[in-house]
Amino acid sequence: MGTSPVPGYPMGLTGLCPLAGPSPTSSIHVYTQREVYGTVGSHVTLSCSFWSSEWISEDISITWHFQAEGSRDSISIFHYAKGQPYIDDVGSFKERMEWVGNPRRKDGSIVIHNLDYTDNGTFTCDVKNPPDIVGKSSQVTLYVLEKVPTRYGVVLGSIIGGALLLVAVVVALVYLIRYCWLRRQAALQRRLSAMEKGKLQRSAKDASKRSRQAPVLYAMLDHSRSTKAASEKKAKGAPGDSRKDKK
Amino acid sequence: MLLLLLGIIVLHVTVLVLLFVSTIVSQWLVNGGHTADLWQNCTSGSVFHCLTSSTNEWLQSVQAMMILSIIFSVLSLFLFFCQLFTLTKGGRFYVTGIFQILAGLCVMSGAAIFTVRHTDWHQASENTSYGFAYILAWLAFPLALASGIVYVILRKRE
């Protein structure tokens, strides 16, 4: 497939290797969604993108056709040529259509405002980028409904995702709390054991005079359940008393 | 002790099988040759063919509940084996039990939603009856709950 297709070959062959270099028969590809849903009175974007092997020329033209449901006629509702969009100003889409595309970005999208049931039908996006003009146009079917049906899997996915996320958050929270609690416990234990050692060496009075931190620690242990302010106050106010109580 | 352990695992695996079967098998609603489940509506006659179910929100939530219960139950089995080797002696299988109970609650809410809301996406007729997958889903609920409670009560011996 390395060789670029020779002019005159059947189209099917060139279609197989669209990445082949510029050649007179390389085709243009137009992409749209298959189906679009909209509610009455709302607006809907009919997106259309394309791929062309050629440079986007000044002569690029984008055309939207509309075929109403049950109708055999296809009417042209939008045309873009020579850098100028031409919007239907007589038909049913008069003053309801907006051009939001940008040919330089390979985008030929339009927006239809104020949807009505008569807009049900098939929209065809056709792009020509001379000399790249061979290729299929793409169709999108618009369904205007009272209420847009939920897309498949949206509710399903959100419920499963939400539940799993909730469980993960709860588990993480439990672990965090446990971790913090264990660390605090361990720290208290360490300080307590250090205190015990200190007590063995010197008398309690000496300890209270020398180290200013010891009473505070005792206060914390004694009143760990009471408010912090109260314990602090007590510790500051009468460090000796609280220690005596403990003993 | 070994017998108890085996019994618990068998119970858990039974719950899992019930959940899988009831989620997958197309026998939630039966109407002659017409069967429906959470995923598709099938007609068996001369030709057996299936159509995908509607995208009704309630149906999707039933699907989600069934999938969640399977996920929780599998997770619970996994955690059970983890805890079997890591738990200290005398500890309880709280985490395993909680997940198994969650699975039971999920399958209950899924089956309950289906019971109440199945007419929304499936036009009811005279001879429509619930299929065996629906019954299995309801059966899985007390079993999962029981197995979860056993896990919570159980203490590790050795």
Short mmCIF file of C-alpha atoms in Angstrom, two decimals, chain A:
data_model
loop_
_atom_site.label_atom_id
_atom_site.label_comp_id
_atom_site.label_asym_id
_atom_site.label_seq_id
_atom_site.Cartn_x
_atom_site.Cartn_y
_atom_site.Cartn_z
CA MET A 1 0.00 0.00 0.00
CA GLY A 2 3.00 2.28 -0.03
CA THR A 3 2.58 3.40 -3.59
CA SER A 4 0.14 6.21 -4.22
CA PRO A 5 -2.83 5.19 -6.26
CA VAL A 6 -2.54 5.69 -9.96
CA PRO A 7 -5.16 7.96 -11.54
CA GLY A 8 -7.85 5.96 -13.19
CA TYR A 9 -7.92 3.18 -10.64
CA PRO A 10 -11.31 2.26 -9.22
CA MET A 11 -12.43 4.38 -6.28
CA GLY A 12 -12.59 1.46 -3.90
CA LEU A 13 -8.87 1.08 -4.01
CA THR A 14 -8.11 4.69 -3.27
CA GLY A 15 -10.57 4.62 -0.44
CA LEU A 16 -8.47 1.97 1.23
CA CYS A 17 -5.45 4.18 1.53
CA PRO A 18 -6.62 7.70 2.25
CA LEU A 19 -3.25 8.57 3.70
CA ALA A 20 -1.54 8.27 0.35
CA GLY A 21 -0.05 11.51 -0.89
CA PRO A 22 -1.93 14.10 -2.89
CA SER A 23 -3.36 12.53 -5.95
CA PRO A 24 -6.16 13.55 -8.26
CA THR A 25 -8.42 10.74 -7.11
CA SER A 26 -8.00 10.89 -3.34
CA SER A 27 -11.37 11.44 -1.81
CA ILE A 28 -12.83 13.73 0.76
CA HIS A 29 -14.38 12.24 3.86
CA VAL A 30 -17.25 13.86 5.69
CA TYR A 31 -18.25 12.86 9.19
CA THR A 32 -21.42 13.59 11.13
CA GLN A 33 -23.21 11.97 13.99
CA ARG A 34 -25.76 9.33 13.07
CA GLU A 35 -28.61 10.56 15.21
CA VAL A 36 -29.28 13.73 17.12
CA TYR A 37 -32.02 14.26 19.66
CA GLY A 38 -33.53 17.55 20.60
CA THR A 39 -36.49 18.76 22.57
CA VAL A 40 -39.14 21.05 21.17
CA GLY A 41 -38.11 24.68 21.48
CA SER A 42 -34.48 23.94 22.29
CA HIS A 43 -31.54 24.13 19.94
CA VAL A 44 -29.34 21.45 18.53
CA THR A 45 -25.90 21.46 16.96
CA LEU A 46 -25.48 19.47 13.79
CA SER A 47 -21.80 18.86 13.72
CA CYS A 48 -20.00 18.05 10.54
CA SER A 49 -16.31 17.53 10.15
CA PHE A 50 -14.34 16.46 7.14
CA TRP A 51 -10.98 15.23 6.12
CA SER A 52 -9.35 16.15 2.87
CA SER A 53 -5.98 15.23 1.53
CA GLU A 54 -5.70 18.61 -0.14
CA TRP A 55 -5.02 21.97 1.42
CA ILE A 56 -8.18 23.74 2.41
CA SER A 57 -8.61 25.94 -0.61
CA GLU A 58 -10.40 29.24 -0.94
CA ASP A 59 -12.96 27.52 -3.12
CA ILE A 60 -14.14 25.16 -0.42
CA SER A 61 -17.87 24.81 -0.25
CA ILE A 62 -20.05 23.27 2.46
CA THR A 63 -23.67 22.45 1.81
CA TRP A 64 -26.38 21.23 4.15
CA HIS A 65 -29.44 19.55 2.69
CA PHE A 66 -32.60 18.79 4.56
CA GLN A 67 -35.02 16.02 3.75
CA ALA A 68 -38.11 16.16 5.91
CA GLU A 69 -39.43 12.93 7.32
CA GLY A 70 -41.70 11.24 4.81
CA SER A 71 -40.71 13.61 2.07
CA ARG A 72 -38.86 12.65 -1.05
CA ASP A 73 -37.45 16.06 -1.78
CA SER A 74 -34.19 17.22 -0.42
CA ILE A 75 -33.86 20.94 -0.07
CA SER A 76 -30.71 22.93 0.29
CA ILE A 77 -30.73 24.97 3.47
CA PHE A 78 -27.19 26.18 3.83
CA HIS A 79 -24.30 26.88 1.59
CA TYR A 80 -20.83 28.12 2.34
CA ALA A 81 -18.69 29.26 -0.52
CA LYS A 82 -15.85 31.70 -1.06
CA GLY A 83 -15.57 32.37 2.65
CA GLN A 84 -19.17 33.45 2.89
CA PRO A 85 -22.02 31.50 4.54
CA TYR A 86 -25.40 31.66 2.86
CA ILE A 87 -28.26 30.76 5.15
CA ASP A 88 -31.77 29.79 4.15
CA ASP A 89 -33.85 32.96 4.45
CA VAL A 90 -37.08 31.88 2.87
CA GLY A 91 -37.77 28.32 3.97
CA SER A 92 -38.74 26.79 7.25
CA PHE A 93 -35.31 27.39 8.78
CA LYS A 94 -35.50 31.11 8.28
CA GLU A 95 -33.87 32.97 11.15
CA ARG A 96 -33.43 29.75 13.08
CA MET A 97 -30.12 28.64 11.74
CA GLU A 98 -26.65 29.68 12.74
CA TRP A 99 -23.29 28.96 11.22
CA VAL A 100 -20.76 27.88 13.85
CA GLY A 101 -18.26 26.06 11.69
CA ASN A 102 -14.82 27.00 10.55
CA PRO A 103 -13.57 25.45 7.29
CA ARG A 104 -9.95 26.07 8.28
CA ARG A 105 -10.49 23.76 11.21
CA LYS A 106 -12.32 21.30 9.01
CA ASP A 107 -15.56 22.03 10.77
CA GLY A 108 -18.84 22.66 9.00
CA SER A 109 -21.28 22.63 11.90
CA ILE A 110 -24.56 24.48 12.08
CA VAL A 111 -26.94 25.15 14.94
CA ILE A 112 -30.69 25.01 14.60
CA HIS A 113 -32.63 27.00 17.14
CA ASN A 114 -36.20 26.74 18.34
CA LEU A 115 -36.79 23.17 17.20
CA ASP A 116 -40.19 22.08 16.04
CA TYR A 117 -41.68 18.72 15.07
CA THR A 118 -41.46 19.72 11.41
CA ASP A 119 -37.68 19.61 11.72
CA ASN A 120 -37.75 15.84 12.02
CA GLY A 121 -35.82 14.44 9.14
CA THR A 122 -32.45 13.83 7.61
CA PHE A 123 -29.76 16.45 7.28
CA THR A 124 -26.96 15.87 4.85
CA CYS A 125 -23.60 17.54 5.07
CA ASP A 126 -21.68 17.80 1.85
CA VAL A 127 -18.22 19.29 1.53
CA LYS A 128 -16.30 20.01 -1.64
CA ASN A 129 -12.74 21.13 -1.50
CA PRO A 130 -11.71 21.62 -5.11
CA PRO A 131 -9.93 19.83 -6.61
CA ASP A 132 -10.81 17.29 -3.94
CA ILE A 133 -14.46 16.77 -4.73
CA VAL A 134 -14.95 13.04 -4.80
CA GLY A 135 -16.45 11.48 -1.72
CA LYS A 136 -19.59 10.63 0.10
CA SER A 137 -21.66 13.10 1.98
CA SER A 138 -22.75 12.23 5.49
CA GLN A 139 -26.22 12.12 6.93
CA VAL A 140 -27.55 12.84 10.37
CA THR A 141 -31.10 12.15 11.46
CA LEU A 142 -32.71 14.65 13.77
CA TYR A 143 -35.41 13.53 16.18
CA VAL A 144 -37.38 16.25 17.83
CA LEU A 145 -39.07 14.90 20.91
CA GLU A 146 -41.14 16.03 23.81
CA LYS A 147 -38.47 14.76 26.17
CA VAL A 148 -35.04 13.56 25.23
CA PRO A 149 -34.57 9.88 26.14
CA THR A 150 -31.64 9.15 28.39
CA ARG A 151 -28.67 7.88 26.53
CA TYR A 152 -27.92 4.27 27.20
CA GLY A 153 -25.49 3.71 30.00
CA VAL A 154 -25.56 7.22 31.43
CA VAL A 155 -27.65 6.35 34.47
CA LEU A 156 -26.03 2.94 34.71
CA GLY A 157 -22.54 4.35 34.66
CA SER A 158 -23.26 7.18 37.02
CA ILE A 159 -24.88 4.92 39.61
CA ILE A 160 -22.06 2.38 39.52
CA GLY A 161 -19.38 5.06 39.46
CA GLY A 162 -21.03 7.00 42.23
CA ALA A 163 -21.45 3.98 44.47
CA LEU A 164 -17.90 2.77 43.98
CA LEU A 165 -16.57 6.28 44.56
CA LEU A 166 -18.59 6.54 47.74
CA VAL A 167 -17.26 3.22 49.00
CA ALA A 168 -13.70 4.24 48.12
CA VAL A 169 -14.09 7.56 49.94
CA VAL A 170 -15.54 5.86 53.02
CA VAL A 171 -12.73 3.29 53.09
CA ALA A 172 -10.10 6.01 52.65
CA LEU A 173 -11.68 8.06 55.42
CA VAL A 174 -11.78 5.12 57.82
CA TYR A 175 -8.15 4.35 57.15
CA LEU A 176 -7.15 7.97 57.58
CA ILE A 177 -8.95 8.26 60.89
CA ARG A 178 -7.47 5.00 62.11
CA TYR A 179 -4.01 6.04 61.02
CA CYS A 180 -4.25 9.39 62.81
CA TRP A 181 -5.64 7.77 65.91
CA LEU A 182 -2.92 5.14 66.01
CA ARG A 183 -0.24 7.75 65.53
CA ARG A 184 -1.61 9.86 68.34
CA GLN A 185 -1.86 6.85 70.59
CA ALA A 186 1.73 5.90 69.81
CA ALA A 187 2.97 9.42 70.49
CA LEU A 188 1.19 9.53 73.83
CA GLN A 189 2.55 6.14 74.73
CA ARG A 190 6.05 7.23 73.90
CA ARG A 191 5.80 10.36 76.02
CA LEU A 192 4.30 8.42 78.87
CA SER A 193 7.05 5.85 78.88
CA ALA A 194 9.62 8.65 78.76
CA MET A 195 7.93 10.17 81.78
CA GLU A 196 8.01 6.90 83.66
CA LYS A 197 11.71 6.63 83.10
CA GLY A 198 12.23 10.18 84.28
CA LYS A 199 10.23 9.55 87.42
CA LEU A 200 12.39 6.63 88.36
CA GLN A 201 15.51 8.73 88.27
CA ARG A 202 14.43 11.75 90.17
CA SER A 203 11.74 12.64 92.59
CA ALA A 204 8.44 14.06 91.42
CA LYS A 205 9.13 17.50 92.89
CA ASP A 206 12.38 17.86 91.05
CA ALA A 207 10.74 16.81 87.85
CA SER A 208 8.04 19.42 88.16
CA LYS A 209 10.61 22.14 88.81
CA ARG A 210 12.97 21.12 86.10
CA SER A 211 10.81 20.19 83.21
CA ARG A 212 7.99 22.52 82.39
CA GLN A 213 6.41 20.15 79.94
CA ALA A 214 5.65 17.31 82.26
CA PRO A 215 2.58 18.80 83.98
CA VAL A 216 1.07 19.74 80.66
CA LEU A 217 1.36 16.17 79.54
CA TYR A 218 -0.34 14.91 82.64
CA ALA A 219 -3.12 17.35 82.12
CA MET A 220 -3.57 16.10 78.60
CA LEU A 221 -3.81 12.55 79.77
CA ASP A 222 -6.20 13.35 82.56
CA HIS A 223 -8.58 15.52 80.62
CA SER A 224 -8.21 14.23 77.15
CA ARG A 225 -12.00 14.02 76.89
CA SER A 226 -12.70 17.44 78.25
CA THR A 227 -12.19 20.55 76.16
CA LYS A 228 -8.72 21.55 75.24
CA ALA A 229 -9.12 25.04 76.65
CA ALA A 230 -10.11 23.73 80.03
CA SER A 231 -7.19 21.36 80.24
CA GLU A 232 -4.78 24.07 79.20
CA LYS A 233 -6.15 26.44 81.74
CA LYS A 234 -5.87 23.91 84.46
CA ALA A 235 -2.39 22.94 83.44
CA LYS A 236 -1.24 26.54 83.44
CA GLY A 237 -3.08 27.56 86.53
CA ALA A 238 -2.01 24.81 88.89
CA PRO A 239 0.51 22.47 87.46
CA GLY A 240 1.37 21.07 90.86
CA ASP A 241 -2.24 20.29 91.78
CA SER A 242 -3.04 18.29 88.73
CA ARG A 243 0.00 16.20 89.31
CA LYS A 244 -0.95 15.59 92.88
CA ASP A 245 -4.39 14.47 91.78
CA LYS A 246 -2.87 12.01 89.48
CA LYS A 247 -0.78 10.49 92.18
#
